[in-house]
mmCIF file of C-alpha atoms in Angstrom:
data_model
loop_
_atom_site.group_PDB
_atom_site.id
_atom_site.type_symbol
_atom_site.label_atom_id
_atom_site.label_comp_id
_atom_site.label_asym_id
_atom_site.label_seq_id
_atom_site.Cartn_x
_atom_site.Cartn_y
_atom_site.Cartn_z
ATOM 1 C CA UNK E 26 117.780 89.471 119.454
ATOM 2 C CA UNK E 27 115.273 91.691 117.538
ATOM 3 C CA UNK E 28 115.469 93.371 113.919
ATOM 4 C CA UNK E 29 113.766 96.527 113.558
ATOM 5 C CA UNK E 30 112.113 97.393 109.985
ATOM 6 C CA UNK E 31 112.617 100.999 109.143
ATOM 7 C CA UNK E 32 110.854 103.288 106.773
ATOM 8 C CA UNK E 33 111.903 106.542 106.239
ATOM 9 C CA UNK E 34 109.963 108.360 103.875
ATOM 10 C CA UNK E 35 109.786 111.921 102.572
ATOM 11 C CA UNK E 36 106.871 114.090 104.040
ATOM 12 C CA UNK E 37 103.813 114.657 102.237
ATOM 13 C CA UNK E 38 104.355 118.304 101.397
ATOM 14 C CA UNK E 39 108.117 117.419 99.795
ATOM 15 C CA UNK E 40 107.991 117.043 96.290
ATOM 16 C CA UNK E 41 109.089 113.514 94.865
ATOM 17 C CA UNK E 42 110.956 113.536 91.708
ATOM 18 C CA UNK E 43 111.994 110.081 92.234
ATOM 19 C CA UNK E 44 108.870 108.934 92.795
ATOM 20 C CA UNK E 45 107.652 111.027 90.161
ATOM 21 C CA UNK E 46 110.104 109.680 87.577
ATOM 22 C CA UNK E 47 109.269 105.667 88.667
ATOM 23 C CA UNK E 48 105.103 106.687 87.965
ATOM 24 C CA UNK E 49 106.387 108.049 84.609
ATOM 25 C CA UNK E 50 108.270 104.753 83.838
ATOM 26 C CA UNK E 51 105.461 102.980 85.156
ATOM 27 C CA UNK E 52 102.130 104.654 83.481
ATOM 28 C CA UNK E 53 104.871 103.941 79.831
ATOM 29 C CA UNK E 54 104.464 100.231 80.878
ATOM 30 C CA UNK E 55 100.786 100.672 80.614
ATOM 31 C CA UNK E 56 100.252 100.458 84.039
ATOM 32 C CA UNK E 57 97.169 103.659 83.794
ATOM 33 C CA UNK E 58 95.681 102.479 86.976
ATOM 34 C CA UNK E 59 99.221 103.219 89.283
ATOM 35 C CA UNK E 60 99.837 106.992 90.786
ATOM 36 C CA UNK E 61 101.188 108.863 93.384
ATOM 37 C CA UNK E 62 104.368 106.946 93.633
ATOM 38 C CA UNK E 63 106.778 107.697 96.463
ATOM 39 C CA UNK E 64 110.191 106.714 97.076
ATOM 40 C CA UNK E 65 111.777 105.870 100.193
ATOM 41 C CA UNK E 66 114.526 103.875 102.129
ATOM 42 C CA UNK E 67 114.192 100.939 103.510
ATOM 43 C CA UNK E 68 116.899 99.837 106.393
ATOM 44 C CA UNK E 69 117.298 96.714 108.454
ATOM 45 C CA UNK E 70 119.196 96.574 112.066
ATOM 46 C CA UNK E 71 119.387 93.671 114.152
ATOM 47 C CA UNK E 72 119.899 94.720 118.019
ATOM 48 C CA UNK E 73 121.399 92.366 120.028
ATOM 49 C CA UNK E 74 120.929 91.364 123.968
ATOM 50 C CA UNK E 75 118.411 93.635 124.602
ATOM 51 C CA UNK E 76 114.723 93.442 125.473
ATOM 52 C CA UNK E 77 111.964 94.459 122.914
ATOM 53 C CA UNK E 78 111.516 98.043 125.124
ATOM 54 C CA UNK E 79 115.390 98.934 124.518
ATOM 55 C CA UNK E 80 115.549 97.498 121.085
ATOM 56 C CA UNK E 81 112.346 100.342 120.534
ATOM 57 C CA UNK E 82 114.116 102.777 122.405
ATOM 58 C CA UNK E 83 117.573 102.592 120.455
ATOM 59 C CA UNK E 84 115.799 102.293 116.820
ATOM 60 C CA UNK E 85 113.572 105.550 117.900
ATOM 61 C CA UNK E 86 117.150 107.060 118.965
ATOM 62 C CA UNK E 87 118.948 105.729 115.975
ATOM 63 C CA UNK E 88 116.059 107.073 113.491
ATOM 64 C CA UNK E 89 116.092 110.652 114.816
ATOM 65 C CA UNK E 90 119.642 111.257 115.136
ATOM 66 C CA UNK E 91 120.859 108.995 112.054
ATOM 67 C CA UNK E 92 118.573 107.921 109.478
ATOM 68 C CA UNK E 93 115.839 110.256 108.722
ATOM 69 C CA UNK E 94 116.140 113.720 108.494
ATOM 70 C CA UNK E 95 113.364 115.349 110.679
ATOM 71 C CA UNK E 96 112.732 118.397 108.577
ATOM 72 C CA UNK E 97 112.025 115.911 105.761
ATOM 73 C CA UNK E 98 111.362 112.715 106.746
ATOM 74 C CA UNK E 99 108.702 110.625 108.557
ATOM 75 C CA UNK E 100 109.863 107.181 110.193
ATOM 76 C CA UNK E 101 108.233 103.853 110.969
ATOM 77 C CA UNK E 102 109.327 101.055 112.393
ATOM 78 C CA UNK E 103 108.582 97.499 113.598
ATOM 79 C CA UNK E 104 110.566 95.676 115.800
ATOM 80 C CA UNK E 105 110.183 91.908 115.617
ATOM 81 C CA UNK E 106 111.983 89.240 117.415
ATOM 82 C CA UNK E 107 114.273 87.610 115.618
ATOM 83 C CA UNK E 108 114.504 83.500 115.598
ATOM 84 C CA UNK G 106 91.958 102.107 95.750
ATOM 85 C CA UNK G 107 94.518 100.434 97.036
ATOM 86 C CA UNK G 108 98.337 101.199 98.715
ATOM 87 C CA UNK G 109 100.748 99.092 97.806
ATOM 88 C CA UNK G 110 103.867 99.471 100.241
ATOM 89 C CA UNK G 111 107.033 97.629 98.881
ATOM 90 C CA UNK G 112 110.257 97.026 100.250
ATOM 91 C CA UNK G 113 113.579 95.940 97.785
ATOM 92 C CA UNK G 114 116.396 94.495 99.937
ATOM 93 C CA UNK G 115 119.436 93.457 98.932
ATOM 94 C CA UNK G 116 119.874 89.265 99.029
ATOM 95 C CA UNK G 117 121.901 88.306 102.066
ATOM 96 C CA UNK G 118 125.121 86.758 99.880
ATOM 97 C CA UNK G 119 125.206 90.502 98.294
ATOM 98 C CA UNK G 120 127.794 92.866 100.346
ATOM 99 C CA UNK G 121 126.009 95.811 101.188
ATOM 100 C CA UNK G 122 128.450 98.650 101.519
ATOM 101 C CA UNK G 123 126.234 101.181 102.653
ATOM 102 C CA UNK G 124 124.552 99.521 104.713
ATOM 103 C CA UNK G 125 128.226 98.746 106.525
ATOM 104 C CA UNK G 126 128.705 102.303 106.752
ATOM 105 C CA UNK G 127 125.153 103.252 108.235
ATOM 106 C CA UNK G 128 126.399 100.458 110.783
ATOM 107 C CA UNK G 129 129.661 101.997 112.009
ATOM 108 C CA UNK G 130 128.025 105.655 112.395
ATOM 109 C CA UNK G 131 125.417 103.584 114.410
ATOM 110 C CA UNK G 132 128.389 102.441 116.589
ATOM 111 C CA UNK G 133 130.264 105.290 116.477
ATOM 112 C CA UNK G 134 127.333 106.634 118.462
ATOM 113 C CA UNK G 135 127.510 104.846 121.080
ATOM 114 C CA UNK G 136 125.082 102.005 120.095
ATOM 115 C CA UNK G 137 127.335 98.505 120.366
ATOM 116 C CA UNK G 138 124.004 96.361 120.586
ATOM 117 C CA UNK G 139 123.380 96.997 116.957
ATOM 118 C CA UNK G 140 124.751 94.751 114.150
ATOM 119 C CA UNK G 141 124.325 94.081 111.180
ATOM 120 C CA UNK G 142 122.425 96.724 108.849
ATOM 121 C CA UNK G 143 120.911 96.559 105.268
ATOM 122 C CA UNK G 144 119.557 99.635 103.573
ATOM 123 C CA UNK G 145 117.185 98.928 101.063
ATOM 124 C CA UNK G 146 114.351 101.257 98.857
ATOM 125 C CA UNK G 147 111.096 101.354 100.360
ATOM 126 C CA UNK G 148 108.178 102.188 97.287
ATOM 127 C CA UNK G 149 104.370 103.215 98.027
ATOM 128 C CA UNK G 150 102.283 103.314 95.226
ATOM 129 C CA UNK G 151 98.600 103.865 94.498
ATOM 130 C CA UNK G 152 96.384 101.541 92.442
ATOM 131 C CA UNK G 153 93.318 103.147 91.589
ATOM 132 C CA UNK G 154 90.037 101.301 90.468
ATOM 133 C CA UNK G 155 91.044 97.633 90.584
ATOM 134 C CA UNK G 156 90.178 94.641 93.059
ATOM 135 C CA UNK G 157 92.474 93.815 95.755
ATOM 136 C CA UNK G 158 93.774 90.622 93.183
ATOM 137 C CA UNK G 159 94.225 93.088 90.226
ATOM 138 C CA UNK G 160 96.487 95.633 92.171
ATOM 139 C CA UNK G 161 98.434 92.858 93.799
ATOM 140 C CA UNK G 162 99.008 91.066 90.530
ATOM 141 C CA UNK G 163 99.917 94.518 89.068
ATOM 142 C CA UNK G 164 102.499 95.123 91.975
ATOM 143 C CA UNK G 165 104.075 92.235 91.691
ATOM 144 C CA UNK G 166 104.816 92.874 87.864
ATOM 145 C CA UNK G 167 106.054 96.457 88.189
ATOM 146 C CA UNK G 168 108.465 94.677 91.417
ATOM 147 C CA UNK G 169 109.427 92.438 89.173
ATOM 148 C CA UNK G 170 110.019 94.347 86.406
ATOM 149 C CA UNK G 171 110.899 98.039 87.296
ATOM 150 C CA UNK G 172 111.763 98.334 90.559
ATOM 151 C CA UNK G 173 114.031 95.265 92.099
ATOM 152 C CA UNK G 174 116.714 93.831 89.948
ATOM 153 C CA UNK G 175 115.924 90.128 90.111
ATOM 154 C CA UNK G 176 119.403 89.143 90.185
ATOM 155 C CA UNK G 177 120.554 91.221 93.120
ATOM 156 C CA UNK G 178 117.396 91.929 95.039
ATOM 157 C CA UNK G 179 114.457 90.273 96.733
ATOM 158 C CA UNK G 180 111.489 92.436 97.181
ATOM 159 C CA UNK G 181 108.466 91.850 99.559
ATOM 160 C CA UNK G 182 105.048 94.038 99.176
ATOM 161 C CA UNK G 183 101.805 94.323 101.515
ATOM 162 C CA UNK G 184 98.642 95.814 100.169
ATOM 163 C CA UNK G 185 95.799 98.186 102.200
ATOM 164 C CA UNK G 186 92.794 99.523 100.909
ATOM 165 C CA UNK G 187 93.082 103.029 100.872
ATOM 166 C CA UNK G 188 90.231 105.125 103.194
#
């Protein structure tokens, strides 16, 4: 069994407003030295009976069709094997 | 400078609801060998002009108190020097 660790972010030329809203709320902490925040999702899938080449496969599948939004979005992932 | 890239999950004995639904559109697609999902926010942030101890120390206090809520979520960060 593997888990793949997916990050789906926004491109670079999207504006942020969610990230810009957490650097506000952060810089008010007193945190002067944080910037350029960016948000992003985070998702976990374990695949099950496969090897690590069709556990790839399937998150690179499941990614493009499902999670991220290729106009958008960027995606990375890492597949580990799970104990 | 440094990146810090942060993920907030969810703790395992919290139901994750949307992560359930991500899961059934993942089946509904045809893709049985994946179980169990967990979305989760995914955070980059710049540190600018502090040592590699500084902008982890400062990470883990804007995790800790901004971005996860310690009672529902864990959060895990890694930081790289930015080129």
């Amino acid at each position: 069994m593997f888990i793949s660790k997916i990050r789906v972010t926004l491109r670079k030329s999207i504006l942020d407003p969610q990230g810009k809203a957490v650097e506000h709320a952060i810089a008010s902490m007193g945190f002067r030295a944080v910037e350029d925040v960016r948000m992003g999702k985070y998702i976990e899938l374990k695949v099950n009976g496969a090897t690590e080449e069709e556990a790839r496969k399937m998150t690179e599948e499941v990614c493009g069709r499902l999670l991220a939004n290729p106009v958008m979005e960027d995606y990375h992932f890492e597949i580990e094997k799970c104990p």
